Amino acid sequence: MNDLKEILRHFPEIGEVKMIDPISTGLINRTYKVYTAEKEKIRCYVLQCINKAVFHDVPGLQRNIELVTSHIRRKLEDKGEEDIDRKVLRFLKTDKGLSYYWDKTDYWRVSVFIEGSETRDELTSHSAELVGIKFGEFEAMLSDMVEPLIETIPDFHNMEFRLAQLREAVEKDAVGRLSGVRTMVDDINRDAEDMCFAERYYREGKLLKRVCHCDTKLNNMLFDRSGNVLCIIDLDTVMPSFVFSDFGDFLRSAANTASEDEPDLSKITFRQEIFKAFAKGYFSKAKSFLTPIEIGLLPFSVALFPYMQAVRFLTDYLNGDVYYRIDYVEHNLVRSRAQYKLYEEVRKIMPQLKSYIDSLC
Ligand code: GN1
Ligand code: MG
């Protein structure tokens, strides 16, 4: 167990630490809320241990985050926005002037906790539209970044690569779980070629990569108490990717009637009203920079992300749960089934999704 207080001492801005509480929502990094007190005033911070098995170049990742947050900060200042510290994350510097601390075992970082912010598990159509606007703005703000960002996880949203990883896991069958999931593997393989549309367009030079968030699930954004999006968090995967990563991945979590790991498949359906509201908000900001091909592919991206996530969870299950944090033995299998069910639900309504996007153009 790391000595958290000792780690925090390397971030001089932090006052006297009163309490440290684990936060258990993310599947990758370890996160804590830190309560400090200075002259009776309580200030909170977020301490994170960055998963170095997942992110192989943490200094490069932190550099991405510094570039992105300062770019956004500048844009907000130019727009004359107030209260900017609540709208973009601010990371503390260590005594060596870095945005992360290496304790010879792990990498750590600290950001300021945004007071009065909360995460949401569910949205109304109204708040989905506001989130859409926010994401359109987020991408628009980043669309003129000139500094090159690294791919913090190479091929992160590359469907061909994710399927290759599944094939490898099937071949190895490292922990003897394959016999129980053969039908799932067959189901996934049946649509594999179809679902690699983005990589094909990219190879043909018809699709470009832009700076995207790449992890737009609902619990990666902070809301104020009246339901307005304050700030987009979890910036580890901000990197060049296909623009619809953010569109499809958001709806994967926000339009699902159940949670990502719901064991009862009958509870999983896709909320079209959330799709419509989000698409409307997103489009109002993003239409200025999206290409016709990107727009045409938006409905497919809604199917792509539950499909990709089903593949990734199943791969991890076959590999013996080496990537995602799990709470019980079959957790990754349950997650994979739930995501595949959502994928099937989306496929059924693809014509409606397409005609709605057409109507927005
Ligand atoms: C992981 O870190 P967290 O929990 O926000 C994963 C995402 C998946 C998500 C599934 C770096 O996100 O890609 O969509 O779990 N992040 C990484 O819930 O693999
Ligand atoms: Mg994440």
Coordinates of C-alpha atoms and ligand atoms in Angstrom, one line a residue:
M1 CA 0.0 0.0 0.0
N2 CA 1.4 3.4 -1.0
D3 CA 1.7 6.1 1.7
L4 CA -0.8 8.6 0.2
K5 CA 0.1 11.4 2.6
E6 CA 3.7 11.1 1.8
I7 CA 2.9 11.3 -2.0
L8 CA 0.7 14.4 -1.4
R9 CA 3.6 16.1 0.4
H10 CA 5.3 16.4 -3.1
F11 CA 2.5 18.8 -4.2
P12 CA 3.3 22.0 -2.2
E13 CA 0.0 23.7 -3.0
I14 CA -1.8 21.2 -0.8
G15 CA -2.4 22.2 2.8
E16 CA -2.8 20.0 5.8
V17 CA -4.5 16.7 4.7
K18 CA -7.6 15.9 6.9
M19 CA -9.0 12.8 5.1
I20 CA -8.6 10.7 2.0
D21 CA -11.5 8.7 0.6
P22 CA -11.3 6.2 -2.3
I23 CA -13.7 6.9 -5.3
S24 CA -14.5 3.7 -7.1
T25 CA -16.2 4.6 -10.4
G26 CA -13.4 4.2 -13.0
L27 CA -12.3 0.8 -14.3
I28 CA -8.7 1.8 -14.9
N29 CA -7.0 4.3 -12.5
R30 CA -7.2 4.4 -8.7
T31 CA -8.8 7.6 -7.6
Y32 CA -9.1 9.3 -4.2
K33 CA -10.8 12.5 -2.9
V34 CA -8.5 14.4 -0.6
Y35 CA -9.9 16.8 2.0
T36 CA -7.6 19.5 3.3
A37 CA -8.0 22.4 5.6
E38 CA -6.4 25.8 5.5
K39 CA -7.4 28.4 8.1
E40 CA -10.6 26.5 8.7
K41 CA -11.4 26.5 5.0
I42 CA -11.9 23.0 3.5
R43 CA -10.5 22.5 0.0
C44 CA -10.7 19.2 -1.8
Y45 CA -8.5 17.6 -4.4
V46 CA -8.5 14.5 -6.6
L47 CA -5.5 12.2 -6.3
Q48 CA -5.1 9.6 -9.0
C49 CA -2.7 6.7 -9.4
I50 CA -2.3 6.4 -13.2
N51 CA -2.5 2.8 -14.4
K52 CA 1.0 2.2 -15.9
A53 CA 0.0 -1.2 -17.2
V54 CA -2.6 0.5 -19.4
F55 CA -0.7 3.8 -20.2
H56 CA 2.8 3.1 -21.2
D57 CA 4.0 6.7 -21.6
V58 CA 2.7 8.6 -18.6
P59 CA 4.9 11.7 -19.1
G60 CA 3.6 11.8 -22.7
L61 CA 0.0 11.4 -21.5
Q62 CA 0.5 14.2 -18.9
R63 CA 1.9 16.4 -21.6
N64 CA -1.2 15.8 -23.7
I65 CA -3.4 16.8 -20.8
E66 CA -1.4 19.9 -20.1
L67 CA -1.6 21.0 -23.8
V68 CA -5.3 20.2 -24.0
T69 CA -6.3 21.9 -20.7
S70 CA -4.3 25.0 -21.4
H71 CA -5.7 25.2 -24.9
I72 CA -9.3 25.0 -23.6
R73 CA -8.5 27.5 -20.8
R74 CA -7.3 30.0 -23.4
K75 CA -10.4 29.5 -25.5
L76 CA -12.6 30.1 -22.5
E77 CA -10.7 33.2 -21.5
D78 CA -11.0 34.5 -25.0
K79 CA -14.8 34.0 -24.9
G80 CA -14.9 36.0 -21.7
E81 CA -16.2 33.1 -19.6
E82 CA -16.3 33.4 -15.9
D83 CA -15.5 30.8 -13.3
I84 CA -13.0 29.0 -15.6
D85 CA -11.6 26.9 -12.8
R86 CA -14.9 25.0 -12.7
K87 CA -15.0 24.5 -16.4
V88 CA -11.6 23.0 -17.1
L89 CA -9.5 20.8 -14.9
R90 CA -6.4 22.3 -13.2
F91 CA -3.6 20.0 -12.2
L92 CA -1.1 20.8 -9.4
K93 CA 2.6 21.0 -10.0
T94 CA 5.0 18.9 -7.8
D95 CA 8.0 20.4 -6.0
K96 CA 10.0 19.6 -9.1
G97 CA 7.6 21.6 -11.3
L98 CA 6.0 18.5 -13.0
S99 CA 2.3 17.6 -13.3
Y100 CA 2.9 14.1 -12.0
Y101 CA 4.9 12.5 -9.3
W102 CA 6.8 9.2 -9.7
D103 CA 7.2 7.4 -6.3
K104 CA 9.5 4.7 -7.9
T105 CA 6.6 2.4 -8.2
D106 CA 3.7 4.4 -9.5
Y107 CA 2.8 7.7 -11.2
W108 CA 0.5 10.1 -9.3
R109 CA -1.3 13.3 -10.1
V110 CA -3.5 15.8 -8.3
S111 CA -6.2 18.1 -9.7
V112 CA -8.4 20.6 -7.9
F113 CA -11.8 19.1 -7.0
I114 CA -14.6 21.2 -8.5
E115 CA -16.9 22.3 -5.6
G116 CA -20.6 21.8 -6.1
S117 CA -20.1 19.3 -9.0
E118 CA -21.7 15.9 -9.3
T119 CA -21.9 13.0 -11.8
R120 CA -25.1 11.7 -13.1
D121 CA -26.3 8.1 -13.9
E122 CA -29.2 9.2 -16.0
L123 CA -30.2 12.1 -18.2
T124 CA -33.4 13.8 -19.3
S125 CA -33.7 14.8 -23.0
H126 CA -33.1 18.3 -22.0
S127 CA -29.8 17.6 -20.3
A128 CA -28.8 15.2 -23.1
E129 CA -29.1 18.2 -25.5
L130 CA -27.0 20.3 -23.2
V131 CA -24.3 17.6 -23.1
G132 CA -24.4 17.4 -26.9
I133 CA -23.8 21.1 -27.2
K134 CA -20.9 20.8 -24.7
F135 CA -19.3 18.0 -26.6
G136 CA -19.7 19.8 -29.9
E137 CA -18.0 22.8 -28.3
F138 CA -15.3 20.6 -26.7
E139 CA -14.3 19.2 -30.1
A140 CA -14.7 22.5 -31.9
M141 CA -12.3 24.1 -29.3
L142 CA -9.7 21.4 -29.9
S143 CA -10.1 21.4 -33.7
D144 CA -7.4 24.1 -34.2
M145 CA -4.8 22.6 -31.8
V146 CA -1.5 22.7 -33.6
E147 CA 0.7 20.8 -31.0
P148 CA 0.8 17.1 -31.9
L149 CA -0.7 14.8 -29.3
I150 CA 0.5 11.3 -28.7
E151 CA -1.9 8.3 -28.9
T152 CA -1.8 7.5 -25.2
I153 CA -3.0 4.0 -26.1
P154 CA -2.1 3.2 -29.7
D155 CA -5.0 1.9 -31.8
F156 CA -7.4 2.5 -28.9
H157 CA -10.6 2.8 -30.9
N158 CA -9.3 0.7 -33.8
M159 CA -12.0 -1.9 -34.4
E160 CA -9.7 -4.1 -36.5
F161 CA -7.1 -4.1 -33.8
R162 CA -9.7 -4.9 -31.1
L163 CA -11.0 -7.9 -33.1
A164 CA -7.4 -9.1 -33.6
Q165 CA -6.9 -9.0 -29.9
L166 CA -10.1 -11.1 -29.4
R167 CA -8.8 -13.6 -32.0
E168 CA -5.5 -13.9 -30.2
A169 CA -7.3 -14.4 -26.9
V170 CA -9.5 -17.1 -28.5
E171 CA -6.4 -18.9 -29.8
K172 CA -4.6 -18.8 -26.5
D173 CA -7.7 -19.5 -24.3
A174 CA -5.3 -18.7 -21.5
V175 CA -7.7 -19.6 -18.6
G176 CA -9.9 -22.3 -20.3
R177 CA -13.0 -20.1 -20.6
L178 CA -13.5 -20.4 -24.4
S179 CA -15.9 -23.3 -24.4
G180 CA -18.4 -21.3 -22.4
V181 CA -18.5 -18.4 -24.9
R182 CA -18.2 -19.9 -28.3
T183 CA -21.6 -18.6 -29.4
M184 CA -20.7 -15.1 -28.4
V185 CA -17.5 -15.3 -30.3
D186 CA -19.4 -16.5 -33.4
D187 CA -22.0 -13.7 -33.1
I188 CA -19.2 -11.1 -32.9
N189 CA -17.4 -12.6 -35.9
R190 CA -20.5 -12.5 -38.0
D191 CA -20.6 -8.7 -38.0
A192 CA -16.8 -8.2 -37.8
E193 CA -16.2 -7.0 -41.3
D194 CA -19.2 -4.7 -41.3
M195 CA -18.1 -3.0 -38.1
C196 CA -14.6 -2.2 -39.4
F197 CA -16.0 0.5 -41.6
A198 CA -14.0 3.4 -40.1
E199 CA -10.6 1.7 -40.7
R200 CA -11.5 1.1 -44.3
Y201 CA -12.6 4.7 -44.9
Y202 CA -9.4 5.8 -43.2
R203 CA -7.2 3.6 -45.4
E204 CA -9.0 5.0 -48.5
G205 CA -8.1 8.5 -47.3
K206 CA -11.8 9.4 -46.9
L207 CA -11.8 9.8 -43.1
L208 CA -9.4 11.9 -41.0
K209 CA -8.5 11.8 -37.3
R210 CA -9.2 14.7 -35.0
V211 CA -8.5 15.3 -31.3
C212 CA -11.2 13.5 -29.5
H213 CA -11.9 12.7 -25.8
C214 CA -12.3 8.9 -26.5
D215 CA -14.0 8.0 -23.2
T216 CA -17.2 10.0 -23.2
K217 CA -19.2 7.9 -20.9
L218 CA -21.7 9.7 -18.8
N219 CA -19.7 9.5 -15.6
N220 CA -16.8 11.3 -17.2
M221 CA -18.6 14.6 -17.1
L222 CA -19.4 16.9 -14.1
F223 CA -22.7 18.6 -13.8
D224 CA -23.7 21.5 -11.6
R225 CA -26.8 21.1 -9.4
S226 CA -29.2 22.4 -12.0
G227 CA -28.0 19.8 -14.6
N228 CA -25.7 22.0 -16.7
V229 CA -22.4 20.3 -17.8
L230 CA -19.6 22.1 -16.0
C231 CA -16.6 20.2 -17.1
I232 CA -15.4 17.2 -19.0
I233 CA -13.0 15.0 -17.0
D234 CA -10.9 11.8 -17.4
L235 CA -8.6 13.2 -20.1
D236 CA -6.2 10.3 -20.3
T237 CA -7.5 9.2 -23.6
V238 CA -7.7 12.6 -25.3
M239 CA -5.9 11.8 -28.6
P240 CA -6.3 11.8 -32.3
S241 CA -9.2 9.5 -33.3
F242 CA -12.3 9.3 -35.5
V243 CA -14.7 12.0 -34.5
F244 CA -17.6 9.7 -33.9
S245 CA -15.7 8.0 -31.0
D246 CA -17.2 10.6 -28.8
F247 CA -20.7 10.5 -30.3
G248 CA -21.1 6.8 -30.2
D249 CA -19.4 6.2 -26.9
F250 CA -21.5 8.8 -25.1
L251 CA -24.8 7.2 -26.3
R252 CA -23.5 3.8 -25.3
S253 CA -23.8 4.8 -21.7
A254 CA -26.3 7.6 -21.7
A255 CA -29.0 6.1 -24.0
N256 CA -28.8 2.6 -22.4
T257 CA -31.9 2.0 -20.1
A258 CA -29.7 -0.1 -17.9
S259 CA -26.1 0.0 -16.6
E260 CA -23.1 -1.2 -18.6
D261 CA -23.0 -4.4 -16.6
E262 CA -26.7 -5.2 -16.3
P263 CA -27.1 -9.0 -15.9
D264 CA -30.8 -9.0 -16.9
L265 CA -30.7 -8.5 -20.6
S266 CA -34.4 -7.8 -20.8
K267 CA -33.8 -4.4 -19.1
I268 CA -31.4 -3.3 -21.8
T269 CA -32.9 -1.1 -24.6
F270 CA -31.8 2.1 -26.4
R271 CA -33.5 5.4 -25.5
Q272 CA -34.1 7.1 -28.9
E273 CA -35.2 10.3 -27.2
I274 CA -31.8 10.7 -25.6
F275 CA -30.1 10.0 -29.0
K276 CA -32.3 12.6 -30.7
A277 CA -31.7 15.3 -28.0
F278 CA -27.9 14.6 -27.9
A279 CA -27.6 14.5 -31.7
K280 CA -29.5 17.8 -32.0
G281 CA -27.2 19.6 -29.4
Y282 CA -24.0 18.1 -30.8
F283 CA -24.9 18.9 -34.4
S284 CA -25.7 22.5 -33.6
K285 CA -22.0 23.0 -32.7
A286 CA -20.3 20.3 -34.7
K287 CA -21.9 20.9 -38.1
S288 CA -19.4 23.7 -38.7
F289 CA -16.5 21.3 -38.9
L290 CA -17.8 17.8 -39.6
T291 CA -17.3 16.4 -43.2
P292 CA -20.2 14.8 -45.1
I293 CA -18.6 11.4 -44.5
E294 CA -18.3 11.9 -40.8
I295 CA -22.0 13.0 -40.6
G296 CA -23.0 9.9 -42.7
L297 CA -21.2 7.6 -40.3
L298 CA -22.7 9.0 -37.0
P299 CA -25.6 6.5 -36.9
F300 CA -23.2 3.6 -37.4
S301 CA -21.0 4.9 -34.6
V302 CA -23.9 4.4 -32.2
A303 CA -23.7 0.7 -33.0
L304 CA -20.0 0.6 -33.1
F305 CA -19.3 1.4 -29.5
P306 CA -21.4 -1.2 -27.7
Y307 CA -20.0 -3.7 -30.2
M308 CA -16.4 -2.6 -29.6
Q309 CA -17.0 -2.7 -25.8
A310 CA -18.5 -6.2 -26.1
V311 CA -15.4 -7.3 -27.9
R312 CA -13.0 -5.6 -25.4
F313 CA -14.8 -7.1 -22.3
L314 CA -15.0 -10.6 -23.8
T315 CA -11.3 -10.4 -24.7
D316 CA -10.4 -9.5 -21.1
Y317 CA -12.7 -12.3 -19.9
L318 CA -10.8 -14.8 -22.1
N319 CA -7.4 -13.4 -21.0
G320 CA -8.3 -13.9 -17.3
D321 CA -9.4 -10.4 -16.3
V322 CA -6.1 -8.7 -16.7
Y323 CA -7.3 -5.2 -17.9
Y324 CA -10.6 -4.0 -16.3
R325 CA -11.2 -3.9 -12.6
I326 CA -13.8 -6.5 -11.8
D327 CA -16.1 -6.9 -8.8
Y328 CA -16.9 -10.6 -9.2
V329 CA -15.6 -13.5 -11.2
E330 CA -17.9 -13.4 -14.3
H331 CA -18.1 -9.6 -14.3
N332 CA -16.4 -9.1 -17.7
L333 CA -18.6 -11.8 -19.3
V334 CA -21.7 -10.1 -17.9
R335 CA -20.5 -6.7 -19.2
S336 CA -19.8 -8.2 -22.6
R337 CA -23.3 -9.8 -22.9
A338 CA -24.9 -6.5 -21.8
Q339 CA -23.0 -4.5 -24.4
Y340 CA -23.8 -7.0 -27.1
K341 CA -27.5 -6.8 -26.3
L342 CA -27.3 -3.0 -26.5
Y343 CA -25.6 -3.4 -29.9
E344 CA -28.4 -5.6 -31.2
E345 CA -31.0 -3.1 -30.0
V346 CA -29.2 -0.3 -31.9
R347 CA -29.0 -2.4 -35.0
K348 CA -32.7 -2.9 -35.0
I349 CA -33.4 0.9 -35.2
M350 CA -30.6 1.9 -37.5
P351 CA -33.0 3.2 -40.2
Q352 CA -34.7 5.5 -37.7
L353 CA -31.3 6.8 -36.5
K354 CA -30.2 7.5 -40.0
S355 CA -33.3 9.4 -40.9
Y356 CA -33.1 11.5 -37.8
I357 CA -29.5 12.5 -38.6
D358 CA -30.6 13.3 -42.2
S359 CA -33.3 15.5 -40.9
L360 CA -30.8 17.5 -38.9
C361 CA -28.7 18.2 -42.0
Ligands
GN1_1 C1 -12.6 2.4 -19.1 O1 -11.4 4.5 -17.0 P1 -12.8 4.4 -17.3 O2 -13.5 3.5 -16.4 O3 -13.4 5.8 -17.5 C2 -11.9 2.4 -20.5 C3 -12.9 2.8 -21.6 C4 -14.1 2.0 -21.6 C5 -14.7 2.0 -20.2 C6 -15.9 1.1 -20.0 C7 -8.4 3.5 -20.8 O4 -12.9 3.8 -18.8 O5 -12.3 2.7 -22.9 O6 -15.0 2.5 -22.5 O7 -13.7 1.7 -19.2 N1 -10.7 3.2 -20.5 C8 -9.5 2.7 -20.9 O8 -16.6 1.4 -18.9 O9 -9.4 1.5 -21.4
MG2 MG -11.2 6.6 -18.5

